[in-house]
Amino acid sequence: MGDTRATGEVTVAARPEDFSLGGAVDATVLETTCLGHRTDLQVELADGNVITIQVDGDAEYRTGDEIGVEIDPEKVQVFPTEFREGINAVA
């Protein structure tokens, strides 16, 4: 398949439904949005990045809650940063 190692700046992408709770990465809940069968949590990671995580609709989290998150490394996609504009267009 060829050399798949990235060089230079990259953009990491993952879908909100691919994250799970209870992991080792510390996060703070910034906002919750109940959507019936699921709840979207907008969380700030310890490094300052903000991501959205989808959890079950009956999950009860509030702004300020401290949680742990993780993602299966198989679900992470890495793109050269110059392709970021195209990634945002389809995300």
mmCIF file of N, CA, C and O in Angstrom:
data_model
loop_
_atom_site.group_PDB
_atom_site.id
_atom_site.type_symbol
_atom_site.label_atom_id
_atom_site.label_comp_id
_atom_site.label_asym_id
_atom_site.label_seq_id
_atom_site.Cartn_x
_atom_site.Cartn_y
_atom_site.Cartn_z
ATOM 1 N N MET A 1 0.822 -1.198 0.000
ATOM 2 C CA MET A 1 0.000 0.000 0.000
ATOM 3 C C MET A 1 0.860 1.253 0.000
ATOM 4 O O MET A 1 0.364 2.339 -0.198
ATOM 5 N N GLY A 2 2.127 1.138 0.275
ATOM 6 C CA GLY A 2 2.986 2.316 0.262
ATOM 7 C C GLY A 2 3.214 2.873 1.641
ATOM 8 O O GLY A 2 2.683 2.386 2.630
ATOM 9 N N ASP A 3 3.988 3.926 1.683
ATOM 10 C CA ASP A 3 4.335 4.581 2.941
ATOM 11 C C ASP A 3 3.167 5.460 3.372
ATOM 12 O O ASP A 3 2.790 6.391 2.671
ATOM 13 N N THR A 4 2.572 5.177 4.531
ATOM 14 C CA THR A 4 1.413 5.941 5.010
ATOM 15 C C THR A 4 1.760 6.869 6.162
ATOM 16 O O THR A 4 0.869 7.423 6.787
ATOM 17 N N ARG A 5 3.040 7.040 6.449
ATOM 18 C CA ARG A 5 3.432 7.957 7.528
ATOM 19 C C ARG A 5 3.252 9.397 7.065
ATOM 20 O O ARG A 5 3.609 9.758 5.954
ATOM 21 N N ALA A 6 2.701 10.211 7.956
ATOM 22 C CA ALA A 6 2.505 11.623 7.655
ATOM 23 C C ALA A 6 3.737 12.412 8.067
ATOM 24 O O ALA A 6 4.380 12.105 9.063
ATOM 25 N N THR A 7 4.052 13.400 7.277
ATOM 26 C CA THR A 7 5.107 14.336 7.649
ATOM 27 C C THR A 7 4.504 15.732 7.641
ATOM 28 O O THR A 7 3.557 16.007 6.916
ATOM 29 N N GLY A 8 5.032 16.603 8.464
ATOM 30 C CA GLY A 8 4.498 17.948 8.545
ATOM 31 C C GLY A 8 3.254 18.007 9.419
ATOM 32 O O GLY A 8 2.953 17.101 10.190
ATOM 33 N N GLU A 9 2.502 19.089 9.290
ATOM 34 C CA GLU A 9 1.321 19.320 10.113
ATOM 35 C C GLU A 9 0.162 18.456 9.624
ATOM 36 O O GLU A 9 -0.056 18.317 8.419
ATOM 37 N N VAL A 10 -0.578 17.867 10.580
ATOM 38 C CA VAL A 10 -1.719 17.028 10.238
ATOM 39 C C VAL A 10 -2.956 17.495 10.990
ATOM 40 O O VAL A 10 -2.869 18.180 12.000
ATOM 41 N N THR A 11 -4.115 17.105 10.477
ATOM 42 C CA THR A 11 -5.399 17.333 11.126
ATOM 43 C C THR A 11 -5.957 15.974 11.517
ATOM 44 O O THR A 11 -5.981 15.054 10.696
ATOM 45 N N VAL A 12 -6.393 15.850 12.769
ATOM 46 C CA VAL A 12 -6.961 14.608 13.271
ATOM 47 C C VAL A 12 -8.475 14.767 13.311
ATOM 48 O O VAL A 12 -8.983 15.767 13.815
ATOM 49 N N ALA A 13 -9.191 13.775 12.767
ATOM 50 C CA ALA A 13 -10.654 13.839 12.722
ATOM 51 C C ALA A 13 -11.253 12.572 13.321
ATOM 52 O O ALA A 13 -10.695 11.483 13.165
ATOM 53 N N ALA A 14 -12.395 12.744 14.003
ATOM 54 C CA ALA A 14 -13.133 11.617 14.564
ATOM 55 C C ALA A 14 -14.596 12.018 14.669
ATOM 56 O O ALA A 14 -14.917 13.198 14.846
ATOM 57 N N ARG A 15 -15.469 11.051 14.565
ATOM 58 C CA ARG A 15 -16.906 11.317 14.669
ATOM 59 C C ARG A 15 -17.328 11.321 16.139
ATOM 60 O O ARG A 15 -16.810 10.548 16.941
ATOM 61 N N PRO A 16 -18.300 12.174 16.503
ATOM 62 C CA PRO A 16 -18.752 12.250 17.901
ATOM 63 C C PRO A 16 -19.215 10.913 18.472
ATOM 64 O O PRO A 16 -19.015 10.634 19.643
ATOM 65 N N GLU A 17 -19.804 10.063 17.656
ATOM 66 C CA GLU A 17 -20.305 8.777 18.142
ATOM 67 C C GLU A 17 -19.193 7.766 18.396
ATOM 68 O O GLU A 17 -19.425 6.706 18.989
ATOM 69 N N ASP A 18 -17.961 8.069 17.967
ATOM 70 C CA ASP A 18 -16.845 7.144 18.167
ATOM 71 C C ASP A 18 -16.124 7.333 19.502
ATOM 72 O O ASP A 18 -15.267 6.533 19.860
ATOM 73 N N PHE A 19 -16.469 8.366 20.243
ATOM 74 C CA PHE A 19 -15.893 8.581 21.570
ATOM 75 C C PHE A 19 -16.699 7.797 22.599
ATOM 76 O O PHE A 19 -17.883 7.535 22.407
ATOM 77 N N SER A 20 -16.062 7.436 23.686
ATOM 78 C CA SER A 20 -16.781 6.804 24.788
ATOM 79 C C SER A 20 -16.335 7.440 26.102
ATOM 80 O O SER A 20 -15.266 8.063 26.185
ATOM 81 N N LEU A 21 -17.163 7.286 27.108
ATOM 82 C CA LEU A 21 -16.886 7.880 28.417
ATOM 83 C C LEU A 21 -16.109 6.898 29.278
ATOM 84 O O LEU A 21 -16.081 5.706 29.029
ATOM 85 N N GLY A 22 -15.462 7.432 30.314
ATOM 86 C CA GLY A 22 -14.743 6.598 31.257
ATOM 87 C C GLY A 22 -13.282 6.416 30.926
ATOM 88 O O GLY A 22 -12.594 5.637 31.576
ATOM 89 N N GLY A 23 -12.791 7.115 29.948
ATOM 90 C CA GLY A 23 -11.388 6.990 29.552
ATOM 91 C C GLY A 23 -10.465 7.833 30.400
ATOM 92 O O GLY A 23 -10.876 8.519 31.348
ATOM 93 N N ALA A 24 -9.193 7.811 30.043
ATOM 94 C CA ALA A 24 -8.152 8.481 30.811
ATOM 95 C C ALA A 24 -7.951 9.945 30.436
ATOM 96 O O ALA A 24 -7.207 10.660 31.099
ATOM 97 N N VAL A 25 -8.615 10.417 29.384
ATOM 98 C CA VAL A 25 -8.457 11.811 28.963
ATOM 99 C C VAL A 25 -9.472 12.661 29.714
ATOM 100 O O VAL A 25 -10.687 12.440 29.603
ATOM 101 N N ASP A 26 -8.981 13.618 30.502
ATOM 102 C CA ASP A 26 -9.855 14.478 31.297
ATOM 103 C C ASP A 26 -10.550 15.506 30.415
ATOM 104 O O ASP A 26 -9.947 16.073 29.503
ATOM 105 N N ALA A 27 -11.828 15.754 30.716
ATOM 106 C CA ALA A 27 -12.615 16.728 29.975
ATOM 107 C C ALA A 27 -13.635 17.365 30.906
ATOM 108 O O ALA A 27 -14.028 16.767 31.905
ATOM 109 N N THR A 28 -14.053 18.571 30.543
ATOM 110 C CA THR A 28 -15.080 19.303 31.281
ATOM 111 C C THR A 28 -16.254 19.556 30.358
ATOM 112 O O THR A 28 -16.070 20.046 29.233
ATOM 113 N N VAL A 29 -17.460 19.234 30.809
ATOM 114 C CA VAL A 29 -18.656 19.450 30.004
ATOM 115 C C VAL A 29 -18.928 20.956 29.912
ATOM 116 O O VAL A 29 -19.046 21.641 30.929
ATOM 117 N N LEU A 30 -19.028 21.453 28.679
ATOM 118 C CA LEU A 30 -19.333 22.863 28.445
ATOM 119 C C LEU A 30 -20.817 23.073 28.155
ATOM 120 O O LEU A 30 -21.396 24.089 28.527
ATOM 121 N N GLU A 31 -21.418 22.107 27.454
ATOM 122 C CA GLU A 31 -22.807 22.247 27.029
ATOM 123 C C GLU A 31 -23.397 20.864 26.768
ATOM 124 O O GLU A 31 -22.703 19.965 26.306
ATOM 125 N N THR A 32 -24.675 20.713 27.060
ATOM 126 C CA THR A 32 -25.378 19.463 26.743
ATOM 127 C C THR A 32 -26.571 19.793 25.854
ATOM 128 O O THR A 32 -27.227 20.820 26.035
ATOM 129 N N THR A 33 -26.831 18.919 24.889
ATOM 130 C CA THR A 33 -27.984 19.076 24.014
ATOM 131 C C THR A 33 -28.710 17.744 23.938
ATOM 132 O O THR A 33 -28.187 16.782 23.369
ATOM 133 N N CYS A 34 -29.909 17.691 24.537
ATOM 134 C CA CYS A 34 -30.719 16.470 24.493
ATOM 135 C C CYS A 34 -31.433 16.395 23.153
ATOM 136 O O CYS A 34 -32.096 17.340 22.737
ATOM 137 N N LEU A 35 -31.280 15.253 22.482
ATOM 138 C CA LEU A 35 -31.892 15.062 21.174
ATOM 139 C C LEU A 35 -32.760 13.801 21.161
ATOM 140 O O LEU A 35 -32.851 13.105 20.159
ATOM 141 N N GLY A 36 -33.375 13.502 22.287
ATOM 142 C CA GLY A 36 -34.227 12.327 22.387
ATOM 143 C C GLY A 36 -33.423 11.070 22.642
ATOM 144 O O GLY A 36 -33.058 10.790 23.771
ATOM 145 N N HIS A 37 -33.131 10.329 21.599
ATOM 146 C CA HIS A 37 -32.413 9.057 21.732
ATOM 147 C C HIS A 37 -30.933 9.228 22.047
ATOM 148 O O HIS A 37 -30.266 8.276 22.413
ATOM 149 N N ARG A 38 -30.410 10.449 21.912
ATOM 150 C CA ARG A 38 -29.007 10.699 22.234
ATOM 151 C C ARG A 38 -28.862 12.088 22.834
ATOM 152 O O ARG A 38 -29.732 12.946 22.687
ATOM 153 N N THR A 39 -27.747 12.280 23.520
ATOM 154 C CA THR A 39 -27.380 13.590 24.055
ATOM 155 C C THR A 39 -26.003 13.938 23.511
ATOM 156 O O THR A 39 -25.103 13.094 23.518
ATOM 157 N N ASP A 40 -25.849 15.139 23.005
ATOM 158 C CA ASP A 40 -24.547 15.623 22.557
ATOM 159 C C ASP A 40 -23.912 16.406 23.692
ATOM 160 O O ASP A 40 -24.545 17.287 24.280
ATOM 161 N N LEU A 41 -22.674 16.061 24.007
ATOM 162 C CA LEU A 41 -21.902 16.793 25.007
ATOM 163 C C LEU A 41 -20.791 17.542 24.299
ATOM 164 O O LEU A 41 -19.988 16.937 23.582
ATOM 165 N N GLN A 42 -20.752 18.840 24.485
ATOM 166 C CA GLN A 42 -19.607 19.612 24.012
ATOM 167 C C GLN A 42 -18.677 19.697 25.213
ATOM 168 O O GLN A 42 -19.077 20.181 26.286
ATOM 169 N N VAL A 43 -17.455 19.183 25.052
ATOM 170 C CA VAL A 43 -16.528 19.115 26.175
ATOM 171 C C VAL A 43 -15.202 19.764 25.811
ATOM 172 O O VAL A 43 -14.797 19.774 24.651
ATOM 173 N N GLU A 44 -14.547 20.297 26.832
ATOM 174 C CA GLU A 44 -13.206 20.863 26.662
ATOM 175 C C GLU A 44 -12.205 19.889 27.261
ATOM 176 O O GLU A 44 -12.317 19.503 28.425
ATOM 177 N N LEU A 45 -11.247 19.487 26.445
ATOM 178 C CA LEU A 45 -10.192 18.598 26.913
ATOM 179 C C LEU A 45 -9.179 19.387 27.726
ATOM 180 O O LEU A 45 -9.135 20.619 27.660
ATOM 181 N N ALA A 46 -8.348 18.693 28.480
ATOM 182 C CA ALA A 46 -7.355 19.343 29.334
ATOM 183 C C ALA A 46 -6.408 20.235 28.539
ATOM 184 O O ALA A 46 -5.904 21.226 29.057
ATOM 185 N N ASP A 47 -6.191 19.915 27.246
ATOM 186 C CA ASP A 47 -5.283 20.722 26.426
ATOM 187 C C ASP A 47 -5.967 21.928 25.796
ATOM 188 O O ASP A 47 -5.368 22.666 25.023
ATOM 189 N N GLY A 48 -7.266 22.129 26.101
ATOM 190 C CA GLY A 48 -7.993 23.281 25.593
ATOM 191 C C GLY A 48 -8.812 23.019 24.339
ATOM 192 O O GLY A 48 -9.633 23.845 23.951
ATOM 193 N N ASN A 49 -8.610 21.887 23.687
ATOM 194 C CA ASN A 49 -9.415 21.553 22.513
ATOM 195 C C ASN A 49 -10.836 21.242 22.933
ATOM 196 O O ASN A 49 -11.074 20.683 24.011
ATOM 197 N N VAL A 50 -11.798 21.608 22.090
ATOM 198 C CA VAL A 50 -13.207 21.356 22.352
ATOM 199 C C VAL A 50 -13.708 20.347 21.322
ATOM 200 O O VAL A 50 -13.475 20.514 20.121
ATOM 201 N N ILE A 51 -14.384 19.297 21.807
ATOM 202 C CA ILE A 51 -14.940 18.269 20.938
ATOM 203 C C ILE A 51 -16.384 18.001 21.324
ATOM 204 O O ILE A 51 -16.833 18.402 22.400
ATOM 205 N N THR A 52 -17.110 17.329 20.443
ATOM 206 C CA THR A 52 -18.473 16.909 20.725
ATOM 207 C C THR A 52 -18.490 15.390 20.829
ATOM 208 O O THR A 52 -17.906 14.703 20.001
ATOM 209 N N ILE A 53 -19.173 14.896 21.854
ATOM 210 C CA ILE A 53 -19.310 13.465 22.098
ATOM 211 C C ILE A 53 -20.793 13.139 22.131
ATOM 212 O O ILE A 53 -21.578 13.874 22.742
ATOM 213 N N GLN A 54 -21.193 12.050 21.500
ATOM 214 C CA GLN A 54 -22.578 11.596 21.570
ATOM 215 C C GLN A 54 -22.698 10.480 22.599
ATOM 216 O O GLN A 54 -21.901 9.537 22.588
ATOM 217 N N VAL A 55 -23.683 10.618 23.496
ATOM 218 C CA VAL A 55 -23.942 9.601 24.516
ATOM 219 C C VAL A 55 -25.429 9.250 24.481
ATOM 220 O O VAL A 55 -26.213 9.901 23.789
ATOM 221 N N ASP A 56 -25.821 8.218 25.224
ATOM 222 C CA ASP A 56 -27.222 7.814 25.285
ATOM 223 C C ASP A 56 -28.101 8.975 25.722
ATOM 224 O O ASP A 56 -27.689 9.812 26.539
ATOM 225 N N GLY A 57 -29.323 8.992 25.217
ATOM 226 C CA GLY A 57 -30.259 10.073 25.516
ATOM 227 C C GLY A 57 -30.631 10.193 26.970
ATOM 228 O O GLY A 57 -31.023 11.257 27.431
ATOM 229 N N ASP A 58 -30.506 9.107 27.730
ATOM 230 C CA ASP A 58 -30.863 9.166 29.149
ATOM 231 C C ASP A 58 -29.688 9.568 30.039
ATOM 232 O O ASP A 58 -29.805 9.621 31.253
ATOM 233 N N ALA A 59 -28.547 9.866 29.432
ATOM 234 C CA ALA A 59 -27.375 10.301 30.199
ATOM 235 C C ALA A 59 -27.648 11.661 30.827
ATOM 236 O O ALA A 59 -28.252 12.526 30.206
ATOM 237 N N GLU A 60 -27.226 11.819 32.067
ATOM 238 C CA GLU A 60 -27.473 13.079 32.779
ATOM 239 C C GLU A 60 -26.152 13.751 33.125
ATOM 240 O O GLU A 60 -25.519 13.407 34.125
ATOM 241 N N TYR A 61 -25.743 14.680 32.292
ATOM 242 C CA TYR A 61 -24.536 15.466 32.528
ATOM 243 C C TYR A 61 -24.921 16.925 32.539
ATOM 244 O O TYR A 61 -25.869 17.343 31.868
ATOM 245 N N ARG A 62 -24.155 17.698 33.307
ATOM 246 C CA ARG A 62 -24.421 19.132 33.420
ATOM 247 C C ARG A 62 -23.159 19.917 33.126
ATOM 248 O O ARG A 62 -22.040 19.413 33.279
ATOM 249 N N THR A 63 -23.337 21.163 32.754
ATOM 250 C CA THR A 63 -22.210 22.057 32.522
ATOM 251 C C THR A 63 -21.311 22.059 33.757
ATOM 252 O O THR A 63 -21.792 22.167 34.880
ATOM 253 N N GLY A 64 -20.020 21.880 33.529
ATOM 254 C CA GLY A 64 -19.055 21.864 34.619
ATOM 255 C C GLY A 64 -18.673 20.479 35.095
ATOM 256 O O GLY A 64 -17.688 20.320 35.818
ATOM 257 N N ASP A 65 -19.445 19.444 34.715
ATOM 258 C CA ASP A 65 -19.102 18.079 35.120
ATOM 259 C C ASP A 65 -17.736 17.692 34.558
ATOM 260 O O ASP A 65 -17.409 18.002 33.411
ATOM 261 N N GLU A 66 -16.958 17.017 35.377
ATOM 262 C CA GLU A 66 -15.657 16.497 34.956
ATOM 263 C C GLU A 66 -15.861 15.036 34.538
ATOM 264 O O GLU A 66 -16.439 14.253 35.299
ATOM 265 N N ILE A 67 -15.401 14.707 33.336
ATOM 266 C CA ILE A 67 -15.566 13.344 32.830
ATOM 267 C C ILE A 67 -14.252 12.864 32.217
ATOM 268 O O ILE A 67 -13.334 13.653 31.986
ATOM 269 N N GLY A 68 -14.176 11.588 31.962
ATOM 270 C CA GLY A 68 -13.047 11.009 31.242
ATOM 271 C C GLY A 68 -13.544 10.504 29.899
ATOM 272 O O GLY A 68 -14.650 9.968 29.800
ATOM 273 N N VAL A 69 -12.772 10.716 28.846
ATOM 274 C CA VAL A 69 -13.172 10.268 27.514
ATOM 275 C C VAL A 69 -12.054 9.453 26.877
ATOM 276 O O VAL A 69 -10.888 9.539 27.279
ATOM 277 N N GLU A 70 -12.436 8.673 25.880
ATOM 278 C CA GLU A 70 -11.464 7.926 25.100
ATOM 279 C C GLU A 70 -12.040 7.673 23.716
ATOM 280 O O GLU A 70 -13.236 7.857 23.490
ATOM 281 N N ILE A 71 -11.167 7.248 22.822
ATOM 282 C CA ILE A 71 -11.604 6.872 21.476
ATOM 283 C C ILE A 71 -10.781 5.685 21.028
ATOM 284 O O ILE A 71 -9.592 5.576 21.359
ATOM 285 N N ASP A 72 -11.420 4.802 20.301
ATOM 286 C CA ASP A 72 -10.732 3.665 19.708
ATOM 287 C C ASP A 72 -9.783 4.216 18.642
ATOM 288 O O ASP A 72 -10.229 4.900 17.712
ATOM 289 N N PRO A 73 -8.482 3.964 18.754
ATOM 290 C CA PRO A 73 -7.528 4.494 17.771
ATOM 291 C C PRO A 73 -7.857 4.098 16.330
ATOM 292 O O PRO A 73 -7.519 4.818 15.398
ATOM 293 N N GLU A 74 -8.558 2.998 16.157
ATOM 294 C CA GLU A 74 -8.949 2.555 14.811
ATOM 295 C C GLU A 74 -9.951 3.511 14.167
ATOM 296 O O GLU A 74 -10.120 3.518 12.956
ATOM 297 N N LYS A 75 -10.632 4.314 14.986
ATOM 298 C CA LYS A 75 -11.654 5.233 14.494
ATOM 299 C C LYS A 75 -11.102 6.613 14.127
ATOM 300 O O LYS A 75 -11.806 7.429 13.560
ATOM 301 N N VAL A 76 -9.860 6.885 14.458
ATOM 302 C CA VAL A 76 -9.249 8.187 14.215
ATOM 303 C C VAL A 76 -8.745 8.256 12.779
ATOM 304 O O VAL A 76 -8.148 7.311 12.273
ATOM 305 N N GLN A 77 -8.986 9.383 12.141
ATOM 306 C CA GLN A 77 -8.485 9.628 10.789
ATOM 307 C C GLN A 77 -7.495 10.780 10.844
ATOM 308 O O GLN A 77 -7.716 11.767 11.534
ATOM 309 N N VAL A 78 -6.399 10.652 10.102
ATOM 310 C CA VAL A 78 -5.362 11.683 10.078
ATOM 311 C C VAL A 78 -5.182 12.131 8.635
ATOM 312 O O VAL A 78 -5.026 11.302 7.731
ATOM 313 N N PHE A 79 -5.234 13.448 8.421
ATOM 314 C CA PHE A 79 -5.106 14.029 7.093
ATOM 315 C C PHE A 79 -4.015 15.090 7.092
ATOM 316 O O PHE A 79 -3.848 15.796 8.093
ATOM 317 N N PRO A 80 -3.313 15.260 5.984
ATOM 318 C CA PRO A 80 -2.408 16.402 5.880
ATOM 319 C C PRO A 80 -3.229 17.688 6.050
ATOM 320 O O PRO A 80 -4.350 17.786 5.543
ATOM 321 N N THR A 81 -2.717 18.652 6.784
ATOM 322 C CA THR A 81 -3.474 19.867 7.087
ATOM 323 C C THR A 81 -3.916 20.614 5.836
ATOM 324 O O THR A 81 -4.975 21.226 5.829
ATOM 325 N N GLU A 82 -3.174 20.520 4.756
ATOM 326 C CA GLU A 82 -3.592 21.245 3.541
ATOM 327 C C GLU A 82 -4.928 20.740 3.001
ATOM 328 O O GLU A 82 -5.577 21.406 2.230
ATOM 329 N N PHE A 83 -5.382 19.563 3.443
ATOM 330 C CA PHE A 83 -6.677 19.038 3.011
ATOM 331 C C PHE A 83 -7.787 19.383 3.992
ATOM 332 O O PHE A 83 -8.926 18.981 3.825
ATOM 333 N N ARG A 84 -7.487 20.163 5.016
ATOM 334 C CA ARG A 84 -8.460 20.465 6.076
ATOM 335 C C ARG A 84 -9.718 21.121 5.536
ATOM 336 O O ARG A 84 -10.827 20.832 5.959
ATOM 337 N N GLU A 85 -9.585 22.017 4.579
ATOM 338 C CA GLU A 85 -10.756 22.705 4.029
ATOM 339 C C GLU A 85 -11.736 21.690 3.449
ATOM 340 O O GLU A 85 -12.929 21.784 3.639
ATOM 341 N N GLY A 86 -11.249 20.672 2.775
ATOM 342 C CA GLY A 86 -12.112 19.632 2.215
ATOM 343 C C GLY A 86 -12.745 18.784 3.285
ATOM 344 O O GLY A 86 -13.880 18.342 3.148
ATOM 345 N N ILE A 87 -12.035 18.533 4.393
ATOM 346 C CA ILE A 87 -12.573 17.746 5.496
ATOM 347 C C ILE A 87 -13.738 18.478 6.128
ATOM 348 O O ILE A 87 -14.787 17.890 6.377
ATOM 349 N N ASN A 88 -13.588 19.783 6.369
ATOM 350 C CA ASN A 88 -14.666 20.560 6.978
ATOM 351 C C ASN A 88 -15.904 20.567 6.083
ATOM 352 O O ASN A 88 -17.014 20.621 6.570
ATOM 353 N N ALA A 89 -15.711 20.493 4.779
ATOM 354 C CA ALA A 89 -16.828 20.555 3.857
ATOM 355 C C ALA A 89 -17.700 19.311 3.945
ATOM 356 O O ALA A 89 -18.884 19.354 3.686
ATOM 357 N N VAL A 90 -17.125 18.156 4.326
ATOM 358 C CA VAL A 90 -17.896 16.931 4.374
ATOM 359 C C VAL A 90 -18.215 16.490 5.788
ATOM 360 O O VAL A 90 -18.890 15.515 5.991
ATOM 361 N N ALA A 91 -17.698 17.178 6.790
ATOM 362 C CA ALA A 91 -17.906 16.772 8.179
ATOM 363 C C ALA A 91 -19.301 17.109 8.643
ATOM 364 O O ALA A 91 -19.991 17.906 8.129
#
